[in-house]
CSV table of C-alpha atoms and ligand atoms in Angstrom, one decimal:
chain,number,residue,atom,x,y,z
A,158,MET,CA,2.3,-42.3,1.7
A,159,ASN,CA,1.6,-39.6,4.2
A,160,PRO,CA,0.5,-36.2,2.9
A,161,PRO,CA,3.3,-33.6,3.2
A,162,THR,CA,3.0,-31.6,6.4
A,163,SER,CA,4.0,-28.0,6.7
A,164,PRO,CA,7.1,-27.5,8.8
A,165,SER,CA,5.6,-24.4,10.3
A,166,ALA,CA,2.8,-26.5,11.9
A,167,GLU,CA,4.6,-26.6,15.2
A,168,ILE,CA,5.0,-22.8,15.5
A,169,PRO,CA,2.8,-21.6,18.4
A,170,VAL,CA,0.0,-19.5,16.9
A,171,PRO,CA,-3.1,-18.0,18.3
A,172,THR,CA,-6.1,-20.3,18.0
A,173,VAL,CA,-8.5,-17.6,16.8
A,174,MET,CA,-7.7,-15.6,13.8
A,175,GLU,CA,-6.6,-12.2,15.2
A,176,THR,CA,-7.5,-9.1,13.2
A,177,GLY,CA,-7.0,-6.2,15.6
A,178,GLY,CA,-3.7,-4.9,13.9
A,179,LEU,CA,-2.9,-2.9,10.8
A,180,GLY,CA,-5.1,-3.8,7.8
A,181,GLY,CA,-7.0,-6.5,9.7
A,182,HIS,CA,-3.7,-8.3,10.6
A,183,PRO,CA,-2.7,-9.6,14.1
A,184,ARG,CA,-2.0,-6.9,16.6
A,185,GLY,CA,1.6,-8.1,16.9
A,186,LEU,CA,2.2,-7.0,13.4
A,187,THR,CA,1.7,-3.4,14.4
A,188,THR,CA,4.3,-3.7,17.1
A,189,LEU,CA,6.8,-5.3,14.8
A,190,PHE,CA,6.0,-2.8,12.0
A,191,PHE,CA,6.9,0.2,14.2
A,192,THR,CA,9.9,-1.5,15.8
A,193,GLU,CA,11.4,-2.4,12.4
A,194,MET,CA,10.5,1.1,11.0
A,195,TRP,CA,12.6,2.7,13.7
A,196,GLU,CA,15.4,0.2,13.4
A,197,ARG,CA,15.6,0.8,9.6
A,198,PHE,CA,15.4,4.5,10.3
A,199,SER,CA,18.6,4.2,12.3
A,200,TYR,CA,20.2,1.9,9.8
A,201,TYR,CA,19.6,3.9,6.7
A,202,GLY,CA,20.0,7.2,8.5
A,203,MET,CA,23.5,6.3,9.5
A,204,ARG,CA,24.3,4.6,6.2
A,205,ALA,CA,23.4,7.8,4.3
A,206,LEU,CA,26.2,9.6,6.2
A,207,LEU,CA,28.7,6.9,6.4
A,208,ILE,CA,30.8,7.2,3.3
A,209,LEU,CA,30.5,11.0,3.3
A,210,PHE,CA,31.7,11.3,6.9
A,211,MET,CA,34.7,9.1,6.1
A,212,VAL,CA,35.8,11.0,3.0
A,213,LYS,CA,35.4,14.5,4.4
A,214,THR,CA,38.5,16.1,5.6
A,215,ALA,CA,39.1,16.9,9.3
A,216,ALA,CA,38.5,20.6,8.5
A,217,GLU,CA,35.0,19.5,7.3
A,218,GLY,CA,34.4,17.5,10.5
A,219,GLY,CA,35.1,14.1,8.8
A,220,LEU,CA,37.7,11.4,9.1
A,221,GLY,CA,39.8,12.3,6.1
A,222,PHE,CA,40.1,8.7,4.7
A,223,ASP,CA,40.7,8.4,1.0
A,224,THR,CA,37.9,7.1,-1.3
A,225,LYS,CA,39.4,3.6,-1.7
A,226,LYS,CA,39.7,3.0,2.0
A,227,SER,CA,36.2,4.5,2.7
A,228,ALA,CA,34.6,2.4,0.0
A,229,ALA,CA,36.2,-0.7,1.4
A,230,ILE,CA,35.0,0.0,4.9
A,231,TYR,CA,31.5,0.8,3.6
A,232,GLY,CA,31.4,-2.4,1.5
A,233,THR,CA,32.6,-4.6,4.4
A,234,TYR,CA,30.2,-3.0,6.8
A,235,THR,CA,27.1,-3.4,4.6
A,236,MET,CA,28.0,-7.0,3.8
A,237,SER,CA,28.8,-7.9,7.4
A,238,VAL,CA,25.5,-6.4,8.7
A,239,TYR,CA,23.6,-8.9,6.7
A,240,LEU,CA,26.1,-11.7,6.9
A,241,LEU,CA,26.0,-11.8,10.8
A,242,SER,CA,22.2,-12.6,10.5
A,243,ILE,CA,23.1,-16.3,10.4
A,244,LEU,CA,24.8,-16.0,13.8
A,245,GLY,CA,21.9,-14.0,15.1
A,246,GLY,CA,19.4,-16.5,13.9
A,247,PHE,CA,21.4,-19.4,15.3
A,248,ILE,CA,21.6,-17.7,18.8
A,249,ALA,CA,17.9,-17.1,18.8
A,250,ASP,CA,17.1,-20.7,17.7
A,251,ASN,CA,19.4,-22.4,20.2
A,252,PHE,CA,19.8,-20.0,23.1
A,253,ILE,CA,17.6,-17.0,23.7
A,254,GLY,CA,14.6,-17.1,21.3
A,255,ALA,CA,13.7,-14.4,18.7
A,256,ARG,CA,11.8,-12.2,21.2
A,257,ARG,CA,14.8,-11.6,23.4
A,258,ALA,CA,17.3,-11.5,20.5
A,259,VAL,CA,15.4,-8.5,19.0
A,260,LEU,CA,15.5,-6.7,22.4
A,261,ILE,CA,19.2,-7.3,22.9
A,262,GLY,CA,19.9,-6.6,19.3
A,263,GLY,CA,18.1,-3.3,19.5
A,264,ILE,CA,20.0,-2.2,22.6
A,265,VAL,CA,23.3,-3.1,21.0
A,266,ILE,CA,22.4,-1.2,17.8
A,267,ALA,CA,21.4,1.9,19.8
A,268,THR,CA,24.6,1.7,21.8
A,269,GLY,CA,26.5,1.6,18.5
A,270,HIS,CA,24.9,4.7,17.1
A,271,PHE,CA,25.4,6.6,20.3
A,272,SER,CA,29.0,5.5,20.3
A,273,MET,CA,29.4,7.2,16.8
A,274,ALA,CA,28.0,10.4,18.4
A,275,PHE,CA,31.4,10.9,19.9
A,276,ASN,CA,34.2,12.5,17.9
A,277,SER,CA,36.9,9.8,17.8
A,278,GLU,CA,38.0,7.0,15.5
A,279,VAL,CA,37.8,4.5,18.2
A,280,THR,CA,34.2,5.2,19.0
A,281,PHE,CA,33.5,5.3,15.2
A,282,PHE,CA,34.8,1.8,14.6
A,283,ALA,CA,33.3,0.5,17.9
A,284,GLY,CA,30.0,1.9,16.7
A,285,LEU,CA,30.2,0.1,13.4
A,286,VAL,CA,31.0,-3.3,15.1
A,287,LEU,CA,28.2,-2.9,17.6
A,288,ILE,CA,25.6,-2.1,14.8
A,289,THR,CA,26.8,-5.0,12.8
A,290,ILE,CA,26.4,-7.4,15.8
A,291,GLY,CA,23.1,-5.9,16.9
A,292,THR,CA,21.6,-6.0,13.4
A,293,GLY,CA,22.6,-9.6,13.1
A,294,LEU,CA,20.6,-10.3,16.2
A,295,LEU,CA,17.6,-8.1,15.4
A,296,LYS,CA,17.0,-8.3,11.6
A,297,PRO,CA,16.5,-12.1,11.0
A,298,ASN,CA,14.6,-12.6,14.2
A,299,ILE,CA,12.1,-9.7,13.9
A,300,SER,CA,11.4,-11.1,10.4
A,301,THR,CA,10.7,-14.7,11.7
A,302,MET,CA,8.4,-13.3,14.4
A,303,VAL,CA,6.2,-11.7,11.7
A,304,GLY,CA,5.8,-15.1,10.1
A,305,SER,CA,5.0,-16.7,13.5
A,306,LEU,CA,2.0,-14.5,13.8
A,307,TYR,CA,0.2,-16.5,11.1
A,308,SER,CA,-0.9,-20.1,11.1
A,309,PRO,CA,0.4,-22.2,8.2
A,310,ALA,CA,-2.9,-22.1,6.5
A,311,ASP,CA,-3.4,-18.3,6.9
A,312,GLN,CA,-3.6,-16.7,3.4
A,313,ARG,CA,-2.7,-13.3,5.0
A,314,ARG,CA,1.0,-14.1,5.5
A,315,ASP,CA,2.4,-12.6,2.2
A,316,ALA,CA,0.2,-9.6,2.7
A,317,GLY,CA,1.5,-9.3,6.2
A,318,PHE,CA,5.0,-9.2,5.0
A,319,SER,CA,4.1,-6.6,2.4
A,320,ILE,CA,2.8,-4.4,5.2
A,321,PHE,CA,5.9,-5.0,7.3
A,322,TYR,CA,8.0,-4.1,4.3
A,323,MET,CA,6.2,-0.8,4.1
A,324,GLY,CA,7.3,-0.1,7.7
A,325,ILE,CA,10.9,-0.8,6.7
A,326,ASN,CA,10.6,1.8,3.9
A,327,LEU,CA,8.8,4.4,5.9
A,328,GLY,CA,11.9,4.4,8.1
A,329,ALA,CA,14.3,4.2,5.2
A,330,PHE,CA,12.6,7.1,3.4
A,331,ALA,CA,12.4,9.5,6.4
A,332,SER,CA,15.8,9.0,8.1
A,333,PRO,CA,18.3,10.3,5.4
A,334,LEU,CA,16.2,13.5,5.3
A,335,VAL,CA,16.6,13.9,9.1
A,336,THR,CA,20.2,12.8,9.6
A,337,GLY,CA,21.3,14.4,6.3
A,338,TRP,CA,19.9,17.8,7.5
A,339,LEU,CA,21.6,17.5,10.9
A,340,ALA,CA,24.9,16.5,9.4
A,341,GLN,CA,25.1,18.7,6.4
A,342,SER,CA,22.8,21.7,6.6
A,343,ASP,CA,24.1,25.2,7.3
A,344,ALA,CA,21.0,25.9,9.3
A,345,TRP,CA,21.9,23.2,11.9
A,346,LYS,CA,25.6,24.1,11.9
A,347,ASN,CA,24.7,27.8,12.6
A,348,GLN,CA,22.4,26.6,15.4
A,349,LEU,CA,25.2,24.6,17.0
A,350,ALA,CA,27.5,27.6,16.7
A,351,ALA,CA,24.8,29.8,18.3
A,352,TRP,CA,24.7,27.4,21.3
A,353,GLY,CA,28.5,27.6,21.6
A,354,LEU,CA,29.0,24.1,20.3
A,355,ASN,CA,31.4,23.0,17.5
A,356,PRO,CA,29.6,23.1,14.2
A,357,LEU,CA,32.1,20.6,12.7
A,358,HIS,CA,30.5,18.0,15.0
A,359,SER,CA,27.3,18.2,13.0
A,360,TRP,CA,28.0,14.6,11.7
A,361,HIS,CA,27.8,13.2,15.2
A,362,TRP,CA,24.4,14.8,15.7
A,363,GLY,CA,23.3,12.9,12.7
A,364,PHE,CA,24.6,9.6,14.1
A,365,ALA,CA,23.0,10.4,17.5
A,366,ALA,CA,19.7,11.0,15.7
A,367,ALA,CA,20.0,7.4,14.4
A,368,GLY,CA,20.4,6.2,17.9
A,369,VAL,CA,17.4,8.2,19.1
A,370,GLY,CA,15.4,6.5,16.4
A,371,MET,CA,16.5,3.0,17.5
A,372,THR,CA,15.6,4.0,21.1
A,373,PHE,CA,12.1,4.9,20.0
A,374,GLY,CA,11.9,1.5,18.4
A,375,LEU,CA,13.0,-0.2,21.6
A,376,LEU,CA,10.4,1.7,23.7
A,377,ASN,CA,7.7,0.8,21.3
A,378,TYR,CA,8.8,-2.9,21.4
A,379,LEU,CA,8.9,-2.9,25.2
A,380,LEU,CA,5.7,-1.1,25.8
A,381,GLN,CA,3.8,-3.4,23.4
A,382,ARG,CA,5.6,-6.7,24.3
A,383,GLN,CA,2.5,-8.5,25.5
A,384,ARG,CA,1.1,-8.5,22.0
A,385,LEU,CA,4.1,-10.8,21.1
A,386,ALA,CA,3.9,-13.0,24.2
A,387,HIS,CA,2.9,-16.1,22.1
A,388,VAL,CA,5.8,-15.9,19.6
A,389,GLY,CA,9.6,-16.1,19.5
A,390,HIS,CA,10.2,-18.2,22.6
A,391,ALA,CA,13.6,-19.5,23.7
A,392,PRO,CA,14.0,-23.3,23.1
A,393,ALA,CA,13.2,-25.6,26.0
A,394,ALA,CA,15.8,-25.8,28.7
A,395,GLY,CA,18.6,-28.4,28.0
A,396,ALA,CA,22.1,-28.6,26.8
A,397,ARG,CA,23.1,-25.7,24.6
A,398,PRO,CA,25.2,-26.2,21.5
A,399,TRP,CA,28.2,-24.0,22.5
A,400,GLY,CA,30.5,-25.9,20.1
A,401,ARG,CA,28.3,-25.3,17.1
A,402,LEU,CA,27.9,-21.7,18.1
A,403,GLY,CA,31.7,-21.3,17.9
A,404,LEU,CA,31.7,-23.0,14.5
A,405,VAL,CA,29.0,-20.7,13.1
A,406,ALA,CA,30.8,-17.6,14.5
A,407,LEU,CA,34.1,-18.8,13.0
A,408,GLY,CA,32.4,-19.7,9.7
A,409,SER,CA,30.8,-16.2,9.5
A,410,LEU,CA,34.2,-14.5,10.0
A,411,ALA,CA,35.8,-16.8,7.5
A,412,LEU,CA,33.2,-15.9,4.9
A,413,ILE,CA,33.7,-12.2,5.5
A,414,ALA,CA,37.4,-12.8,5.0
A,415,ALA,CA,36.9,-14.8,1.8
A,416,MET,CA,34.6,-12.1,0.4
A,417,LYS,CA,37.1,-9.5,1.1
A,418,ALA,CA,39.8,-11.6,-0.5
A,419,SER,CA,37.6,-11.9,-3.6
A,420,ASP,CA,38.5,-8.2,-4.3
A,421,ASP,CA,42.0,-9.4,-5.3
A,422,HIS,CA,41.0,-12.8,-6.5
A,423,PRO,CA,37.7,-12.4,-8.5
A,424,ALA,CA,37.7,-16.2,-9.4
A,425,LEU,CA,36.5,-16.8,-5.8
A,426,VAL,CA,33.1,-15.4,-6.9
A,427,TYR,CA,32.7,-18.2,-9.5
A,428,VAL,CA,33.8,-20.8,-6.9
A,429,LEU,CA,31.0,-19.5,-4.7
A,430,PHE,CA,28.4,-19.8,-7.5
A,431,ALA,CA,29.6,-23.4,-8.3
A,432,LEU,CA,29.3,-24.3,-4.6
A,433,GLN,CA,25.7,-23.0,-4.5
A,434,ILE,CA,24.7,-25.0,-7.5
A,435,ALA,CA,26.3,-28.1,-6.1
A,436,ALA,CA,24.5,-27.6,-2.8
A,437,ILE,CA,21.1,-27.3,-4.5
A,438,ALA,CA,21.8,-30.6,-6.4
A,439,PHE,CA,23.1,-32.3,-3.2
A,440,PHE,CA,20.0,-31.5,-1.2
A,441,ALA,CA,17.4,-31.9,-4.0
A,442,PHE,CA,18.3,-35.5,-4.7
A,443,LYS,CA,18.2,-36.6,-1.0
A,444,PRO,CA,15.0,-38.5,-0.3
A,445,ASN,CA,13.8,-36.8,2.9
A,446,PRO,CA,11.4,-33.8,2.7
A,447,ASP,CA,13.5,-31.5,4.9
A,448,SER,CA,16.4,-31.8,2.5
A,449,LYS,CA,14.2,-31.0,-0.4
A,450,ARG,CA,12.9,-27.9,1.3
A,451,ILE,CA,16.5,-26.9,2.0
A,452,ALA,CA,17.2,-27.3,-1.8
A,453,ALA,CA,14.2,-25.0,-2.5
A,454,ILE,CA,15.5,-22.5,0.0
A,455,LEU,CA,18.9,-22.6,-1.8
A,456,VAL,CA,17.2,-21.9,-5.2
A,457,PHE,CA,15.5,-18.9,-3.7
A,458,PHE,CA,18.8,-17.9,-2.1
A,459,PHE,CA,20.5,-18.0,-5.5
A,460,ALA,CA,17.8,-16.0,-7.2
A,461,ALA,CA,17.8,-13.4,-4.4
A,462,GLU,CA,21.6,-13.0,-4.7
A,463,ILE,CA,21.3,-12.2,-8.4
A,464,PHE,CA,18.4,-9.8,-7.7
A,465,TRP,CA,20.3,-7.9,-5.0
A,466,ALA,CA,23.4,-7.8,-7.2
A,467,ILE,CA,21.5,-5.6,-9.7
A,468,PHE,CA,19.2,-3.8,-7.2
A,469,GLU,CA,22.0,-2.8,-4.8
A,470,GLN,CA,23.7,-0.9,-7.5
A,471,ALA,CA,21.3,1.9,-6.6
A,472,GLY,CA,23.9,3.4,-4.3
A,473,SER,CA,26.7,3.1,-6.8
A,474,THR,CA,26.0,2.7,-10.6
A,475,LEU,CA,22.7,4.5,-10.5
A,476,THR,CA,23.9,7.2,-8.1
A,477,LEU,CA,26.7,7.9,-10.5
A,478,PHE,CA,24.3,7.9,-13.4
A,479,ALA,CA,22.1,10.3,-11.5
A,480,ASP,CA,25.0,12.6,-10.5
A,481,GLN,CA,26.9,12.7,-13.8
A,482,LEU,CA,24.4,11.9,-16.6
A,483,THR,CA,20.9,13.0,-15.4
A,484,ARG,CA,19.3,16.5,-15.2
A,485,ASN,CA,18.3,16.5,-11.5
A,486,GLU,CA,15.3,18.8,-11.7
A,487,PHE,CA,11.7,18.4,-10.7
A,488,PHE,CA,9.2,20.9,-12.3
A,489,GLY,CA,12.1,23.3,-12.9
A,490,HIS,CA,13.6,22.9,-9.4
A,491,ALA,CA,17.0,21.4,-9.0
A,492,PHE,CA,17.6,18.8,-6.3
A,493,PRO,CA,20.8,17.1,-5.0
A,494,SER,CA,21.6,13.7,-6.6
A,495,SER,CA,21.6,12.0,-3.2
A,496,TRP,CA,17.8,12.5,-3.1
A,497,TRP,CA,17.5,9.6,-5.6
A,498,GLN,CA,18.2,7.3,-2.7
A,499,SER,CA,14.7,7.9,-1.3
A,500,VAL,CA,12.8,7.2,-4.6
A,501,ASN,CA,12.8,3.4,-4.1
A,502,SER,CA,11.3,3.8,-0.7
A,503,VAL,CA,8.6,6.1,-2.0
A,504,TRP,CA,7.7,3.5,-4.6
A,505,VAL,CA,7.6,0.8,-1.9
A,506,ILE,CA,5.3,3.0,0.2
A,507,LEU,CA,3.0,3.5,-2.8
A,508,LEU,CA,3.1,-0.1,-4.0
A,509,ALA,CA,3.1,-2.1,-0.8
A,510,PRO,CA,-0.6,-1.6,-0.2
A,511,VAL,CA,-1.3,-2.6,-3.8
A,512,PHE,CA,0.6,-5.8,-3.4
A,513,ALA,CA,-0.9,-6.5,0.1
A,514,PHE,CA,-4.4,-6.1,-1.5
A,515,LEU,CA,-3.4,-8.2,-4.5
A,516,TRP,CA,-2.2,-11.1,-2.4
A,517,ILE,CA,-5.4,-11.0,-0.3
A,518,LYS,CA,-7.6,-10.7,-3.3
A,519,LEU,CA,-5.9,-13.6,-5.2
A,520,GLY,CA,-6.0,-15.7,-2.0
A,521,SER,CA,-5.2,-19.3,-3.0
A,522,LYS,CA,-5.0,-18.3,-6.7
A,523,GLN,CA,-1.8,-16.3,-6.2
A,524,PRO,CA,1.2,-17.4,-8.2
A,525,SER,CA,3.5,-19.8,-6.3
A,526,SER,CA,6.6,-18.4,-4.6
A,527,PRO,CA,9.0,-19.6,-7.3
A,528,VAL,CA,6.9,-17.8,-10.0
A,529,LYS,CA,6.8,-14.6,-7.9
A,530,PHE,CA,10.6,-14.8,-7.6
A,531,ALA,CA,11.0,-15.3,-11.4
A,532,LEU,CA,8.8,-12.3,-12.0
A,533,GLY,CA,10.9,-10.3,-9.5
A,534,LEU,CA,14.0,-11.2,-11.5
A,535,LEU,CA,12.2,-10.3,-14.7
A,536,PHE,CA,11.4,-6.8,-13.5
A,537,VAL,CA,14.9,-6.1,-12.3
A,538,ALA,CA,16.2,-7.3,-15.7
A,539,LEU,CA,13.7,-5.0,-17.5
A,540,SER,CA,14.9,-2.1,-15.4
A,541,PHE,CA,18.3,-2.5,-16.9
A,542,VAL,CA,16.9,-3.0,-20.4
A,543,LEU,CA,15.3,0.4,-19.9
A,544,MET,CA,18.7,1.9,-19.2
A,545,VAL,CA,20.1,0.8,-22.6
A,546,PRO,CA,18.3,3.6,-24.6
A,547,ALA,CA,18.9,6.0,-21.6
A,548,ALA,CA,22.6,5.3,-21.8
A,549,LYS,CA,22.7,5.8,-25.6
A,550,LEU,CA,20.9,9.1,-25.2
A,551,THR,CA,23.7,10.4,-22.9
A,552,ALA,CA,25.8,10.8,-26.0
A,553,GLU,CA,23.8,14.0,-26.6
A,554,GLY,CA,24.1,15.2,-23.0
A,555,LYS,CA,22.3,14.7,-19.7
A,556,VAL,CA,19.0,12.8,-19.8
A,557,GLY,CA,15.8,13.7,-18.1
A,558,PRO,CA,14.9,12.4,-14.6
A,559,MET,CA,12.0,10.2,-15.8
A,560,TRP,CA,14.4,7.4,-16.9
A,561,LEU,CA,15.5,6.9,-13.3
A,562,VAL,CA,11.9,7.3,-11.9
A,563,ALA,CA,10.8,4.6,-14.3
A,564,LEU,CA,13.8,2.4,-13.5
A,565,TYR,CA,13.0,2.6,-9.8
A,566,PHE,CA,9.4,1.8,-10.4
A,567,LEU,CA,10.4,-1.4,-12.3
A,568,GLN,CA,12.9,-2.3,-9.6
A,569,THR,CA,10.5,-1.8,-6.8
A,570,VAL,CA,7.8,-3.9,-8.5
A,571,GLY,CA,10.5,-6.6,-8.7
A,572,GLU,CA,11.5,-6.0,-5.1
A,573,MET,CA,7.8,-6.4,-3.9
A,574,LEU,CA,7.6,-9.7,-5.8
A,575,LEU,CA,10.8,-11.0,-4.3
A,576,SER,CA,11.9,-9.5,-1.0
A,577,PRO,CA,8.7,-9.6,1.2
A,578,VAL,CA,7.7,-12.8,-0.5
A,579,GLY,CA,11.2,-14.3,0.3
A,580,LEU,CA,10.9,-13.4,3.9
A,581,SER,CA,7.4,-15.0,4.0
A,582,THR,CA,8.6,-18.1,2.1
A,583,MET,CA,11.5,-18.6,4.5
A,584,THR,CA,9.1,-18.6,7.5
A,585,LYS,CA,7.0,-21.3,5.7
A,586,LEU,CA,9.8,-23.5,4.6
A,587,ALA,CA,12.1,-23.5,7.6
A,588,PRO,CA,11.8,-26.4,10.1
A,589,PRO,CA,10.8,-24.5,13.3
A,590,ARG,CA,14.0,-25.2,15.2
A,591,LEU,CA,16.0,-23.7,12.3
A,592,LEU,CA,13.7,-20.7,11.7
A,593,GLY,CA,16.2,-18.0,12.7
A,594,MET,CA,19.1,-19.7,11.0
A,595,VAL,CA,17.2,-20.0,7.7
A,596,MET,CA,16.2,-16.4,7.9
A,597,GLY,CA,19.9,-15.7,8.4
A,598,ILE,CA,20.6,-17.6,5.2
A,599,TRP,CA,18.1,-15.4,3.4
A,600,PHE,CA,20.0,-12.3,4.5
A,601,LEU,CA,23.3,-13.9,3.5
A,602,ALA,CA,21.9,-13.7,-0.1
A,603,ALA,CA,21.6,-9.9,0.5
A,604,ALA,CA,25.1,-9.8,1.9
A,605,LEU,CA,26.6,-11.6,-1.2
A,606,GLY,CA,24.4,-9.6,-3.6
A,607,ASN,CA,25.7,-6.4,-2.1
A,608,LYS,CA,29.2,-7.5,-2.6
A,609,LEU,CA,28.5,-8.6,-6.2
A,610,ALA,CA,26.8,-5.3,-6.8
A,611,GLY,CA,30.0,-3.6,-5.8
A,612,VAL,CA,32.1,-5.7,-8.2
A,613,LEU,CA,29.7,-5.0,-11.1
A,614,ALA,CA,29.5,-1.3,-10.4
A,615,GLY,CA,33.3,-1.2,-10.7
A,616,GLU,CA,32.8,-1.4,-14.5
A,617,PHE,CA,30.6,1.7,-14.7
A,618,GLN,CA,31.9,4.6,-16.8
A,619,ALA,CA,30.2,7.8,-17.9
A,620,THR,CA,32.3,8.9,-20.9
A,621,ASP,CA,31.3,6.5,-23.7
A,622,ALA,CA,27.5,6.1,-24.2
A,623,ASN,CA,27.8,2.9,-26.2
A,624,VAL,CA,30.1,1.2,-23.7
A,625,LEU,CA,27.6,2.3,-21.0
A,626,ALA,CA,24.7,0.9,-23.0
A,627,THR,CA,26.5,-2.4,-23.3
A,628,PHE,CA,27.2,-2.4,-19.5
A,629,PHE,CA,23.5,-2.3,-18.8
A,630,TRP,CA,22.6,-4.7,-21.7
A,631,HIS,CA,25.0,-7.4,-20.6
A,632,GLN,CA,23.7,-7.4,-17.1
A,633,ALA,CA,20.1,-7.4,-18.3
A,634,LEU,CA,20.8,-10.4,-20.5
A,635,ALA,CA,22.5,-12.3,-17.7
A,636,VAL,CA,19.6,-11.7,-15.3
A,637,GLY,CA,17.1,-12.4,-18.2
A,638,ALA,CA,18.8,-15.8,-18.6
A,639,CYS,CA,18.4,-16.5,-14.9
A,640,THR,CA,14.8,-15.5,-15.1
A,641,LEU,CA,14.1,-18.0,-17.9
A,642,VAL,CA,15.9,-20.8,-15.9
A,643,LEU,CA,13.8,-20.0,-12.8
A,644,PHE,CA,10.5,-20.0,-14.8
A,645,ALA,CA,11.5,-23.3,-16.2
A,646,LEU,CA,12.4,-24.7,-12.8
A,647,ALA,CA,9.4,-23.3,-11.0
A,648,PRO,CA,7.3,-26.5,-11.1
A,649,TRP,CA,10.3,-28.5,-9.8
A,650,VAL,CA,10.9,-26.1,-7.0
A,651,LYS,CA,7.3,-26.2,-6.1
A,652,LYS,CA,7.6,-29.9,-5.8
A,653,LEU,CA,10.7,-29.6,-3.6
A,654,MET,CA,8.7,-27.3,-1.3
A,655,GLY,CA,6.5,-30.3,-0.5
A,656,GLY,CA,3.1,-28.8,-0.1
A,657,VAL,CA,4.2,-25.4,1.1
A,658,HIS,CA,3.3,-22.6,-1.4
B,157,LIG,N1,15.5,-2.9,2.0
B,157,LIG,C1,15.1,-4.0,2.7
B,157,LIG,C2,15.5,-3.8,4.2
B,157,LIG,O1,16.2,-3.0,4.6
B,157,LIG,C3,15.7,-5.3,2.2
B,157,LIG,C4,17.2,-5.4,2.5
B,157,LIG,C5,17.7,-6.8,2.0
B,157,LIG,O2,17.2,-7.8,2.3
B,157,LIG,N2,18.7,-6.7,1.2
B,157,LIG,O3,15.1,-4.6,5.0
């Protein structure tokens, strides 16, 4: 029997180990780090304003939509952004290559943000659609290019993704502070008035700032493009699969429609779970190694979906907990509840170097990807276990901020074990001609997790401490059960991965 070969073996990689970039990594990583930092700056900067801008009245400069409509638009947007990654990955794999997909995606994203700088509903919705399409092109393909910088045997790959992840969170941390200040601060509104401009348009300055951020990312990408000359090529000339492109596009739209329909028909969510389990079994028991790797990818997909379903409640359940049940003070100084949104990013910035160091230090002794995933689930489950006593204490009034600080610490440890590792694992497991598509599937897990998080958060209530404690406990138990199953399955999944670790 032939020894298993790594599917990534055909990815073009530099022949000598390149160490001129951040932390002794390839120089291309530095380029991708800053490009993605600015792209995420634009994404999270705009997202921080999105729901607020929709619910504010026209007299406050907003669109005056009701909460239900705004939440529905917000949910569909955040889901679609990740869901269109499959299409973006497919286009890169079969038509234009990852390098060009990132460039075009970035241009489309910047155009989308600048479109939202204008004060009209048409340009607002056009902006959302453009950002969704652009992110679908950029996000999966920039991630696959990080993986392409490393040879299959290079132990630095997971560490490289941890560093890349830090770039994501530098952007995510800084941007709400900038766009939020432009959109909401009196200082900026007064400045606009002093210039003879309409202070109610402050929101659009925030959206424009997101576009400026993406433009910086594009400039950085273009100026340093020669560092990436060896990765992300278009496929060799030949017939292009236009028919399949149509199918993937239609399939993506159908999935968005089905997920929207699950609001009224929650049973659809269970159908989705059943389909995923059936798909794992179907591929796992096929004899060829590529099918077994797809089964492994689907196990990771399932675990990631559960993870994001808890983690992505940060913007809903935990923001409500912060707003209604927490004393938002730091050394005696009160701060707005929305600032909690940055805490996860701060933890990532602090922890990413620790994990990058840990993976390098452990080298070939690091736990396998399925074990890292199971640990990721364990930490996110523990974060909700922690909320059980916190919820009970709310019976006596608001609780201190340390509960949420500790929760975000646990969730971020889980995130560092699962999210950058997941990106890295996808680049190892995907057959090269399907690299972008497989990365798209990875982000589909985020799309579905976001949707599920919305469903779960719908059960949140702040009036009965015991009911709230049960709310957290039940979710912790469910994720705890998934953790145990994944630990038990880890050796089997490792086998399915066929020599890739
Ligand atoms: N926060 C990370 C990012 O923006 C992960 C998002 C995700 O995969 N759900 O890239």
